[in-house]
Coordinates of C-alpha atoms in Angstrom, one line a residue:
Chain A
X122 CA 25.1 10.3 -31.6
X123 CA 22.2 9.6 -29.3
X124 CA 21.6 13.3 -29.0
X125 CA 21.4 13.7 -32.7
X126 CA 19.1 10.8 -33.0
X127 CA 16.7 12.1 -30.4
X128 CA 16.6 15.5 -32.0
X129 CA 15.8 13.9 -35.4
X130 CA 13.0 11.9 -33.8
X131 CA 11.7 15.2 -32.3
X132 CA 11.7 16.8 -35.8
X133 CA 10.1 13.7 -37.4
X134 CA 7.3 13.8 -34.7
X135 CA 6.6 17.4 -35.9
X136 CA 6.5 16.5 -39.6
X137 CA 4.8 13.1 -39.5
X138 CA 3.1 13.2 -36.1
X139 CA 1.0 10.1 -36.9
X140 CA 4.0 7.9 -37.3
X141 CA 4.9 6.2 -34.0
X142 CA 8.4 6.2 -32.6
X143 CA 8.5 2.4 -32.8
X144 CA 8.1 2.7 -36.5
X145 CA 10.8 5.2 -36.8
X146 CA 13.2 3.3 -34.5
X147 CA 12.6 0.0 -36.2
X148 CA 14.6 1.4 -39.2
X149 CA 12.0 0.4 -41.7
X150 CA 12.2 1.7 -45.2
X151 CA 10.9 5.2 -44.6
X152 CA 11.1 6.4 -48.2
X153 CA 10.4 3.1 -49.9
X154 CA 7.3 2.5 -47.8
X155 CA 6.0 6.0 -48.3
X156 CA 6.3 7.1 -44.6
X157 CA 8.4 9.9 -46.0
X158 CA 7.2 11.4 -49.3
X159 CA 8.5 14.2 -51.4
X160 CA 6.6 16.8 -49.4
X161 CA 7.8 15.6 -46.0
X162 CA 11.4 15.1 -47.2
X163 CA 11.6 18.8 -48.2
X164 CA 10.3 19.8 -44.8
X165 CA 12.7 17.4 -43.1
X166 CA 15.7 18.8 -45.1
X167 CA 14.9 22.3 -44.1
X168 CA 14.3 21.4 -40.4
X169 CA 17.5 19.4 -40.2
X170 CA 19.5 22.2 -41.9
X171 CA 18.2 24.7 -39.3
X172 CA 18.5 22.5 -36.2
X173 CA 22.0 21.3 -36.9
X174 CA 23.3 24.2 -38.9
X175 CA 24.3 21.9 -41.8
X176 CA 24.0 22.1 -45.5
X177 CA 22.4 19.0 -47.2
X178 CA 23.5 18.9 -50.8
X179 CA 21.4 17.0 -53.4
X180 CA 23.9 14.2 -53.5
X181 CA 23.1 13.5 -49.8
X182 CA 19.4 13.1 -50.6
X183 CA 19.5 9.4 -51.4
X184 CA 18.0 6.3 -50.0
X185 CA 21.1 5.4 -48.0
X186 CA 20.6 8.5 -45.9
X187 CA 16.9 9.0 -45.8
X188 CA 15.4 5.5 -45.7
X189 CA 16.1 4.9 -42.0
X190 CA 16.6 6.7 -38.8
X191 CA 20.1 5.3 -38.6
X192 CA 20.9 6.6 -42.1
X193 CA 19.6 10.1 -41.1
X194 CA 21.6 10.1 -37.9
X195 CA 24.8 9.1 -39.5
X196 CA 24.4 11.7 -42.3
X197 CA 23.7 14.5 -39.8
X198 CA 26.7 13.4 -37.6
X199 CA 29.0 13.4 -40.6
X200 CA 27.8 16.8 -41.9
X201 CA 28.0 18.5 -38.5
X202 CA 31.7 17.5 -38.1
Chain B
X256 CA -14.0 10.6 -84.5
X257 CA -16.7 9.5 -82.0
X258 CA -14.7 7.6 -79.4
X259 CA -11.2 8.5 -78.3
X260 CA -10.2 4.8 -78.5
X261 CA -10.3 5.2 -82.3
X262 CA -6.8 6.7 -81.8
X263 CA -5.6 3.5 -80.2
X264 CA -6.9 1.6 -83.2
X265 CA -5.1 3.9 -85.6
X266 CA -1.8 3.6 -83.6
X267 CA -2.1 -0.1 -83.5
X268 CA -2.5 -0.2 -87.3
X269 CA 0.2 2.5 -88.2
X270 CA 2.7 2.2 -85.3
X271 CA 2.2 -1.4 -84.1
X272 CA 5.7 -1.9 -82.8
X273 CA 6.1 1.5 -81.2
X274 CA 6.3 1.8 -77.4
X275 CA 2.9 2.8 -75.9
X276 CA 3.2 2.3 -72.1
X277 CA 6.1 1.5 -69.8
X278 CA 5.9 1.1 -66.0
X279 CA 8.3 -0.3 -63.4
X280 CA 7.2 -3.9 -64.4
X281 CA 7.6 -3.7 -68.2
X282 CA 6.2 -2.3 -71.4
X283 CA 3.5 -2.6 -74.0
X284 CA 3.7 -1.7 -77.7
X285 CA 0.7 -0.1 -79.4
X286 CA -0.1 -3.5 -81.0
X287 CA 0.1 -5.3 -77.7
X288 CA -1.9 -2.6 -75.9
X289 CA -4.7 -2.8 -78.5
X290 CA -4.9 -6.6 -78.3
X291 CA -5.2 -6.4 -74.5
X292 CA -7.8 -3.6 -74.6
X293 CA -9.9 -5.6 -77.2
X294 CA -9.8 -8.7 -75.1
X295 CA -11.0 -6.9 -72.0
X296 CA -13.6 -4.9 -73.8
X297 CA -15.0 -8.1 -75.2
X298 CA -15.2 -9.5 -71.7
X299 CA -17.1 -6.5 -70.5
X300 CA -19.4 -6.7 -73.5
X301 CA -20.2 -10.3 -72.5
X302 CA -21.3 -9.1 -69.1
X303 CA -24.1 -7.3 -71.0
X304 CA -22.9 -3.8 -69.8
X305 CA -23.6 -0.8 -72.1
X306 CA -23.4 2.9 -71.1
X307 CA -22.8 1.8 -67.5
X308 CA -20.4 3.3 -64.9
X309 CA -17.6 1.0 -64.0
X310 CA -15.3 1.8 -61.0
X311 CA -11.7 1.3 -61.9
X312 CA -9.3 1.1 -58.9
X313 CA -6.0 2.6 -60.1
X314 CA -2.4 2.1 -59.2
X315 CA 0.8 3.4 -60.8
X316 CA 0.9 0.5 -63.4
X317 CA 0.0 0.3 -67.0
X318 CA -2.9 -2.0 -66.0
X319 CA -4.9 1.1 -65.0
X320 CA -4.7 2.6 -68.5
X321 CA -5.5 -0.8 -70.2
X322 CA -8.6 -0.9 -68.0
X323 CA -9.7 2.7 -68.8
X324 CA -9.4 2.1 -72.5
X325 CA -11.2 -1.3 -72.3
X326 CA -14.1 0.4 -70.5
X327 CA -14.2 3.1 -73.2
X328 CA -14.0 0.7 -76.1
X329 CA -16.9 -1.4 -74.6
X330 CA -19.1 1.8 -74.8
X331 CA -19.2 2.1 -71.0
X332 CA -17.6 4.9 -68.8
X333 CA -15.1 4.6 -66.0
X334 CA -14.8 6.1 -62.5
X335 CA -11.2 6.2 -61.5
X336 CA -10.5 5.9 -57.8
X337 CA -7.3 5.4 -55.8
X338 CA -6.8 1.7 -55.0
X339 CA -6.2 2.8 -51.4
X340 CA -9.3 5.0 -51.2
X341 CA -10.9 4.9 -47.7
X342 CA -14.0 2.7 -47.8
X343 CA -16.2 5.5 -46.4
X344 CA -15.4 7.7 -49.4
X345 CA -15.7 4.8 -51.9
X346 CA -19.2 4.1 -50.5
X347 CA -20.3 7.7 -51.2
X348 CA -19.0 7.4 -54.8
X349 CA -20.9 4.1 -55.3
X350 CA -24.0 5.6 -53.9
X351 CA -23.8 8.7 -56.1
X352 CA -22.9 6.8 -59.3
X353 CA -25.0 3.7 -58.7
X354 CA -22.1 1.7 -60.1
X355 CA -22.4 -2.0 -59.7
X356 CA -19.1 -3.2 -61.1
X357 CA -15.4 -2.7 -60.2
X358 CA -12.2 -3.5 -61.8
X359 CA -9.5 -3.9 -59.2
X360 CA -5.9 -5.2 -59.1
X361 CA -6.1 -5.7 -55.4
X362 CA -8.5 -7.7 -53.2
X363 CA -11.7 -5.7 -53.2
X364 CA -13.9 -5.1 -50.1
X365 CA -16.4 -2.7 -51.6
X366 CA -19.1 -5.3 -52.1
X367 CA -19.3 -4.5 -55.8
X368 CA -19.2 -7.2 -58.5
X369 CA -15.6 -7.6 -59.5
X370 CA -14.7 -7.8 -63.2
X371 CA -11.9 -10.4 -63.4
X372 CA -10.2 -10.7 -66.7
X373 CA -8.5 -14.0 -65.9
X374 CA -10.8 -16.0 -68.2
X375 CA -11.5 -14.0 -71.4
X376 CA -13.4 -16.3 -73.7
X377 CA -14.6 -14.4 -76.8
X378 CA -12.7 -11.7 -78.6
X379 CA -14.8 -9.5 -80.9
X380 CA -13.5 -7.4 -83.7
X381 CA -13.1 -3.7 -83.2
X382 CA -16.1 -3.0 -85.6
X383 CA -18.3 -4.9 -83.2
X384 CA -17.8 -2.0 -80.8
X385 CA -17.2 0.9 -83.1
X386 CA -20.7 0.6 -84.7
X387 CA -22.1 2.0 -81.4
X388 CA -19.6 4.8 -80.9
X389 CA -21.2 8.1 -80.0
X390 CA -19.3 11.3 -79.1
X391 CA -22.1 12.2 -76.6
X392 CA -21.6 9.0 -74.6
X393 CA -20.0 9.5 -71.2
X394 CA -16.3 8.7 -71.1
X395 CA -15.4 9.0 -67.4
X396 CA -16.7 10.5 -64.2
X397 CA -14.1 12.1 -62.0
X398 CA -15.0 12.6 -58.4
X399 CA -13.5 15.6 -56.8
X400 CA -13.6 17.3 -53.4
X401 CA -17.0 18.6 -52.4
X402 CA -17.7 21.3 -49.8
X403 CA -20.6 19.3 -48.2
X404 CA -18.2 16.5 -47.4
X405 CA -19.6 14.4 -50.2
X406 CA -17.3 14.0 -53.3
X407 CA -18.7 15.6 -56.5
X408 CA -18.8 13.7 -59.7
X409 CA -17.9 15.6 -62.9
X410 CA -19.1 13.9 -66.1
X411 CA -17.1 14.1 -69.3
X412 CA -18.1 12.6 -72.7
X413 CA -16.0 11.5 -75.7
X414 CA -16.5 14.8 -77.4
X415 CA -14.7 16.6 -74.5
X416 CA -11.6 14.4 -74.8
X417 CA -11.5 14.5 -78.6
X418 CA -11.8 18.3 -78.6
X419 CA -9.1 18.6 -76.0
X420 CA -6.5 16.6 -77.8
X421 CA -7.2 18.3 -81.1
X422 CA -7.1 21.8 -79.5
X423 CA -4.0 21.0 -77.6
X424 CA -1.9 19.8 -80.5
X425 CA -3.0 22.7 -82.7
X426 CA -2.0 25.1 -79.9
X427 CA 1.4 23.3 -79.5
X428 CA 2.0 22.1 -83.0
X429 CA 5.7 21.4 -82.3
X430 CA 4.8 18.3 -80.2
X431 CA 5.6 15.0 -81.9
X432 CA 6.1 11.4 -80.8
X433 CA 7.3 12.5 -77.4
X434 CA 8.5 10.3 -74.5
X435 CA 6.1 11.5 -71.7
X436 CA 6.6 10.8 -68.0
X437 CA 3.4 10.8 -66.0
X438 CA 3.4 12.2 -62.5
X439 CA -0.2 13.0 -61.6
X440 CA -2.0 9.9 -60.2
X441 CA -4.7 8.3 -62.5
X442 CA -7.5 9.1 -59.9
X443 CA -6.6 12.8 -60.4
X444 CA -8.1 14.7 -63.3
X445 CA -4.8 16.1 -64.6
X446 CA -3.6 12.6 -65.5
X447 CA -6.2 12.3 -68.3
X448 CA -4.2 14.8 -70.3
X449 CA -1.1 12.5 -70.3
X450 CA -3.1 9.5 -71.3
X451 CA -5.1 10.9 -74.2
X452 CA -2.4 13.2 -75.5
X453 CA -0.1 10.2 -75.7
X454 CA -2.7 8.4 -77.9
X455 CA -3.0 11.5 -80.1
X456 CA 0.8 11.9 -80.5
X457 CA 1.5 8.2 -80.8
X458 CA 3.8 8.9 -77.9
X459 CA 5.3 6.6 -75.3
X460 CA 3.9 7.1 -71.8
X461 CA 6.1 6.2 -68.9
X462 CA 4.7 5.6 -65.4
X463 CA 7.3 5.9 -62.7
X464 CA 6.5 4.6 -59.2
X465 CA 5.5 7.0 -56.5
X466 CA 8.9 6.7 -54.7
X467 CA 10.7 8.0 -57.8
X468 CA 9.3 11.4 -56.8
X469 CA 10.4 11.2 -53.2
X470 CA 14.1 11.9 -53.9
X471 CA 14.9 14.5 -56.5
X472 CA 18.1 12.8 -57.7
X473 CA 16.0 9.6 -58.4
X474 CA 13.5 11.7 -60.3
X475 CA 16.1 13.1 -62.6
X476 CA 17.8 9.7 -63.0
X477 CA 14.5 8.3 -64.1
X478 CA 14.0 11.1 -66.7
X479 CA 17.5 10.4 -68.1
X480 CA 17.3 6.7 -68.1
X481 CA 14.1 6.8 -70.2
X482 CA 15.1 9.8 -72.3
X483 CA 11.9 11.7 -71.3
X484 CA 11.2 14.7 -73.6
X485 CA 7.9 16.0 -72.1
X486 CA 6.5 16.3 -68.6
X487 CA 3.3 17.9 -67.4
X488 CA 3.7 17.9 -63.6
X489 CA 2.4 19.7 -60.6
X490 CA 4.7 22.6 -59.4
X491 CA 5.3 20.9 -56.0
X492 CA 7.5 18.3 -57.6
X493 CA 9.3 20.9 -59.8
X494 CA 9.7 23.1 -56.7
X495 CA 11.3 20.3 -54.7
X496 CA 13.8 19.6 -57.4
X497 CA 14.7 23.3 -57.6
X498 CA 14.7 23.9 -53.8
X499 CA 17.2 21.1 -53.2
X500 CA 19.5 22.6 -55.9
X501 CA 19.5 19.2 -57.6
X502 CA 19.7 20.8 -61.1
X503 CA 23.2 22.2 -60.2
X504 CA 24.4 18.6 -60.0
X505 CA 22.4 16.6 -62.5
X506 CA 20.2 17.7 -65.4
X507 CA 17.5 16.0 -67.3
X508 CA 19.4 15.7 -70.6
X509 CA 16.6 14.8 -73.1
X510 CA 13.9 17.1 -71.7
X511 CA 12.4 19.5 -74.2
X512 CA 9.0 20.6 -72.7
X513 CA 8.0 21.3 -69.2
X514 CA 4.3 22.0 -68.6
X515 CA 3.1 22.7 -65.1
X516 CA -0.5 22.6 -63.9
X517 CA -2.7 22.4 -60.9
X518 CA -1.4 25.1 -58.6
X519 CA 0.7 28.3 -58.4
X520 CA 4.4 27.9 -59.3
X521 CA 6.5 30.4 -57.4
X522 CA 8.6 32.3 -60.0
X523 CA 11.9 31.9 -58.0
X524 CA 11.8 28.1 -58.4
X525 CA 10.7 28.3 -62.0
X526 CA 13.7 30.7 -62.6
X527 CA 16.0 28.1 -61.2
X528 CA 14.8 25.7 -63.8
X529 CA 15.1 28.3 -66.6
X530 CA 18.7 29.0 -65.5
X531 CA 19.7 25.4 -65.3
X532 CA 17.9 24.4 -68.6
X533 CA 17.5 27.4 -70.8
X534 CA 16.7 25.4 -73.9
X535 CA 13.7 23.7 -72.5
X536 CA 10.3 25.4 -73.2
X537 CA 8.2 26.1 -70.2
X538 CA 4.4 26.5 -70.1
X539 CA 2.0 27.3 -67.4
X540 CA -1.3 25.6 -68.2
X541 CA -4.7 26.2 -66.5
X542 CA -7.6 23.9 -66.2
X543 CA -10.0 22.4 -63.7
X544 CA -11.8 19.2 -63.3
X545 CA -14.9 20.8 -64.9
X546 CA -12.9 21.2 -68.2
X547 CA -11.3 18.3 -70.1
X548 CA -7.6 19.1 -70.1
X549 CA -6.7 22.8 -70.0
X550 CA -8.1 26.0 -71.5
X551 CA -5.4 28.6 -70.8
X552 CA -1.7 28.6 -71.4
X553 CA 1.3 30.9 -71.0
X554 CA 4.8 30.3 -72.2
X555 CA 7.7 31.6 -70.0
X556 CA 10.5 32.4 -72.4
X557 CA 13.1 33.8 -70.1
X558 CA 13.8 34.7 -66.4
X559 CA 10.5 35.7 -65.0
X560 CA 10.5 39.0 -63.1
X561 CA 6.9 39.4 -62.1
X562 CA 5.2 38.3 -58.9
X563 CA 2.9 35.7 -60.3
X564 CA 3.0 33.7 -63.6
X565 CA 0.0 34.4 -65.8
X566 CA -2.4 31.7 -66.7
X567 CA -2.3 33.4 -70.1
X568 CA -4.5 33.1 -73.1
X569 CA -7.0 30.6 -74.4
X570 CA -6.1 27.4 -76.1
X571 CA -7.3 27.0 -79.7
X572 CA -11.1 26.8 -80.1
X573 CA -11.6 27.9 -76.5
X574 CA -13.3 31.1 -75.6
X575 CA -12.1 32.2 -72.1
X576 CA -13.0 35.6 -70.6
X577 CA -13.6 37.4 -67.3
X578 CA -17.1 38.3 -66.2
X579 CA -17.2 40.4 -63.0
X580 CA -13.6 39.1 -62.5
X581 CA -14.6 35.4 -62.7
X582 CA -12.9 33.2 -65.3
X583 CA -15.6 31.8 -67.7
X584 CA -14.8 29.0 -70.1
X585 CA -16.8 28.3 -73.3
X586 CA -15.6 25.4 -75.4
X587 CA -16.3 21.8 -76.4
X588 CA -13.9 20.8 -73.6
X589 CA -16.3 22.0 -70.9
X590 CA -17.6 18.9 -69.0
X591 CA -21.2 17.7 -69.4
X592 CA -22.0 18.7 -65.8
X593 CA -22.1 17.4 -62.3
X594 CA -23.6 14.0 -61.5
X595 CA -27.0 14.3 -59.7
X596 CA -26.8 18.1 -59.6
X597 CA -28.2 19.6 -62.7
X598 CA -29.1 22.8 -60.8
X599 CA -25.6 23.7 -60.0
X600 CA -24.7 27.3 -61.1
X601 CA -21.2 26.2 -62.1
X602 CA -22.5 25.1 -65.5
X603 CA -24.7 27.4 -67.5
X604 CA -26.5 25.8 -70.4
X605 CA -27.6 28.2 -73.2
X606 CA -28.2 27.8 -76.9
X607 CA -26.8 24.3 -76.9
X608 CA -23.6 25.5 -75.3
X609 CA -22.2 25.0 -71.9
X610 CA -20.5 27.8 -70.1
X611 CA -18.3 27.1 -67.1
X612 CA -18.2 29.5 -64.2
X613 CA -14.9 28.5 -62.7
X614 CA -15.1 30.2 -59.3
X615 CA -11.5 31.5 -60.0
X616 CA -11.1 35.2 -59.9
X617 CA -8.5 36.9 -62.1
X618 CA -7.2 40.1 -63.8
X619 CA -5.8 41.0 -67.1
X620 CA -2.2 42.1 -67.4
X621 CA -0.9 44.6 -69.9
X622 CA -0.6 42.0 -72.6
X623 CA -4.2 40.8 -72.1
X624 CA -3.1 37.6 -70.3
X625 CA -5.4 36.3 -67.7
X626 CA -3.7 36.3 -64.3
X627 CA -5.2 34.2 -61.5
X628 CA -6.0 36.1 -58.3
X629 CA -8.1 34.2 -55.8
X630 CA -10.9 31.7 -55.2
X631 CA -14.5 32.7 -54.4
X632 CA -14.8 29.8 -51.9
X633 CA -12.5 27.7 -49.6
X634 CA -11.1 25.6 -52.3
X635 CA -7.3 25.2 -52.1
X636 CA -4.5 23.5 -54.0
X637 CA -2.2 21.5 -51.9
X638 CA 0.6 19.4 -53.6
X639 CA -1.4 20.0 -56.8
X640 CA -4.6 18.4 -55.5
X641 CA -7.8 20.3 -55.3
X642 CA -9.3 20.3 -51.9
X643 CA -12.4 21.9 -50.3
X644 CA -11.4 22.8 -46.7
X645 CA -15.0 22.3 -45.7
X646 CA -14.8 18.6 -46.8
X647 CA -12.0 18.0 -44.3
X648 CA -14.2 19.7 -41.6
X649 CA -17.3 17.8 -42.6
X650 CA -15.5 14.5 -42.4
X651 CA -13.8 15.1 -39.1
X652 CA -16.6 16.8 -37.1
X653 CA -18.2 13.3 -37.1
X654 CA -15.4 12.1 -34.7
X655 CA -17.3 11.8 -31.4
X656 CA -14.6 13.6 -29.3
X657 CA -14.4 16.7 -31.5
X658 CA -16.8 19.5 -30.8
X659 CA -15.6 22.2 -33.2
X660 CA -13.1 22.1 -36.1
X661 CA -11.8 24.4 -38.7
X662 CA -9.2 23.7 -41.4
X663 CA -7.1 26.5 -42.7
X664 CA -4.3 26.5 -45.3
X665 CA -1.1 28.3 -44.7
X666 CA 0.4 29.1 -48.2
X667 CA 3.8 30.1 -46.7
X668 CA 4.5 26.6 -45.4
X669 CA 2.2 24.6 -47.7
X670 CA 0.4 23.2 -44.6
X671 CA -3.2 22.3 -43.9
X672 CA -3.6 23.3 -40.3
X673 CA -6.6 21.9 -38.4
X674 CA -7.9 23.7 -35.3
X675 CA -10.1 21.7 -33.0
X676 CA -11.8 21.9 -29.7
X677 CA -12.6 18.7 -27.8
X678 CA -15.6 17.6 -25.7
X679 CA -13.5 15.2 -23.6
X680 CA -10.0 14.7 -22.4
X681 CA -8.0 12.6 -24.8
X682 CA -4.4 11.4 -24.5
X683 CA -2.1 12.6 -27.3
X684 CA -5.1 14.2 -29.0
X685 CA -3.0 15.5 -32.0
X686 CA -1.8 12.1 -32.9
X687 CA -5.1 10.4 -32.4
X688 CA -6.9 13.0 -34.7
X689 CA -4.3 12.5 -37.4
X690 CA -4.6 8.7 -37.3
X691 CA -8.4 8.9 -37.4
X692 CA -8.2 11.5 -40.2
X693 CA -6.2 9.0 -42.3
X694 CA -9.0 6.5 -42.0
X695 CA -11.5 9.1 -43.4
X696 CA -9.6 11.2 -45.8
X697 CA -7.4 10.6 -48.8
X698 CA -3.7 11.1 -48.0
X699 CA -3.4 14.5 -49.6
X700 CA -6.3 15.9 -47.5
X701 CA -4.9 14.8 -44.1
X702 CA -4.0 17.9 -42.1
X703 CA -0.3 18.5 -41.7
X704 CA -0.7 20.0 -38.2
X705 CA -3.4 19.8 -35.5
X706 CA -3.8 22.5 -32.9
X707 CA -6.1 21.9 -30.0
X708 CA -7.8 24.9 -28.4
X709 CA -10.2 25.1 -25.5
X710 CA -12.6 26.8 -27.8
X711 CA -12.4 28.2 -31.4
X712 CA -12.9 31.9 -31.8
X713 CA -16.2 33.1 -33.4
X714 CA -16.7 36.1 -35.7
X715 CA -19.5 38.6 -35.4
X716 CA -21.8 36.3 -37.4
X717 CA -21.3 33.6 -34.8
X718 CA -19.3 31.4 -37.2
X719 CA -15.9 30.0 -36.5
X720 CA -13.4 32.8 -37.3
X721 CA -11.4 31.2 -40.1
X722 CA -9.4 34.3 -40.8
X723 CA -8.4 34.9 -37.2
X724 CA -7.3 31.3 -36.9
X725 CA -5.2 31.5 -40.1
X726 CA -3.6 34.9 -39.1
X727 CA -3.0 33.5 -35.6
X728 CA -1.2 30.5 -37.0
X729 CA 0.9 32.7 -39.4
X730 CA 1.9 35.2 -36.7
X731 CA 2.6 32.5 -34.1
X732 CA -0.3 33.2 -31.8
X733 CA -1.4 29.6 -32.0

C-alpha cells in the first residue's frame, strides 16, 4: 500500500508540480478544490494505467476515488489485484 | 433592434414564466431576470454613468449574466474578467480601458469604485433607457492574450451581437427553445454566444459549476438531470468524455446538438461521440475574439475519415475567403477594433466596412470547405483558450532569477513546456517557477512543465531556437 501511495505521489508531482506533498497527503478535496481539474485528471488516468498496468473504467472516475490520495491509493490497490 | 437587451424585454413580456437562467444555487425566470436587470441598470444610471467601461468580475453563477445585461441596459459596456484574475493583469486592463468602476461578487482589492447593488432606490421604466439605445454603442470589451505581455482589448458593439444572433439562427433554423448548458467561462469570448443565443431563442441557460467538468460521469449526469439539448463546448471537454470511454456506460439522453469551438477536435474522439450518439447533430464552428460569435461552420454527418475536420463554410451574411492563404472575414459581426491600437493591421477599414485578417492560414478541400492549417504567429489553443506564447515569456522573464525563457507547445501531449536558464542557483527551481507563474498568469497559461537548461540554444539569427527546443522536447532530448 505504501509503495503504491509513494508511486502515486511521484506521478502527481509530475502532473501538478506546484502542489506540495503536504497538500496531497492532507487528503484535502483534490477535485472539489480544483487542485485536480479535468485536464490533470485525464493525464493522471493515463499515467496510473501505465504505471500500474491497470484499466480505469469510467465508473471508477468518481469523487470517492479521485478526491484524495487515500481514495486514489485504494482504487489502484483494488484494481491491481 | 439597437440594443441586444431588447430581446430580454421581449422575453419578459412574451415568456415571463419560462426558465431563463439556472446555476448551482437556483434559477431565474425571464420575468425575474428582467426585473433584476432593470433594478441594477437603474442603480448604474443613478451613478451618472453613460457609455463608460465597467469591469465585471465573473464567476460561474447567474449573477454574472445579470450584471452584464444591467450594464448593457444602462447604455454602458462591460469588461468581463475572472474573479480570480491576478492583480498584475487586472491593473493592465484597468490602465488600458481607463475603467473606474467594478462590479464584483467577492471582496475587491483593485482600488476601483465598487458598484454595490445592496441599496437600489429608484427603478426606472425600460423606456427611460431604450430612448438612448444605439447599435453603434460599445457592448463589451474582451481582453485576450497579447504577444507583448499586455492583454489586448477587443471592442464589440451592439450591432455585432445583434448580427451574430440573427445570422446564427438563420444558419441553424432548427434551433428552438433549447436547454443550453454553458461550459466556457464568462471571461472567455466564446461564452458570449451562449448568453445572447439564449436570449434570441428564449432558451434556458444552465451554468454548471467548474467541478462538474472534472469528472466525465458527473458531466453526463448533469446533462441528464437538466435535460440539456444543446451544448457549445471546447473539444478538450468532449475529448475527455470520449477518451475515458464514458459514453459506453452512460449517455446524454436529451442532447440534440453538439457544437464545438475554440480548438482542433481530433477526429478519433469525435467519431466516438458519433458512434455512441448517432442521432445528435455535430457542428464544428470557427470564430475568434475579433468576431462576435462564429463565422464558419461545418456539420459532421457520419463517421469522419479525414485527417482534420474542416472549419467549413460561411455563416449566413458572412463573407469569408482566403487571401494568400489567410482567412479573411467580412461581416457585421467583425469587431469594432482593438482598444488603443487603431493602427493594427488585423482590422482593415475600407468603404465603411471592416475586414478581419485572422492570422489563420487555411486551404480549401474538394467541396470548397475552408480547412484550418496553421497560425502565422505563436498563438496557440490550449484547453480551448487562446494564448500567445510570447505573453507567457514576457511575464516570466521579469522574475529576477530567470535569465532566458522560451515557451513551446507540444500538441501531442497538450502541454505548455517552459524552457529556462537561471542566473543563480535556486532550490527546487521547477516548483518555484510554477508557483511564481501562478501569481502572474491566469491558470490556463501556467506552463505544464518546466525544464531548466544551463543555456538555451540560439538559432543563426541569434534568437532562442524555439523549433529546436520543441523538437528536442518531442524526441526526448530534453
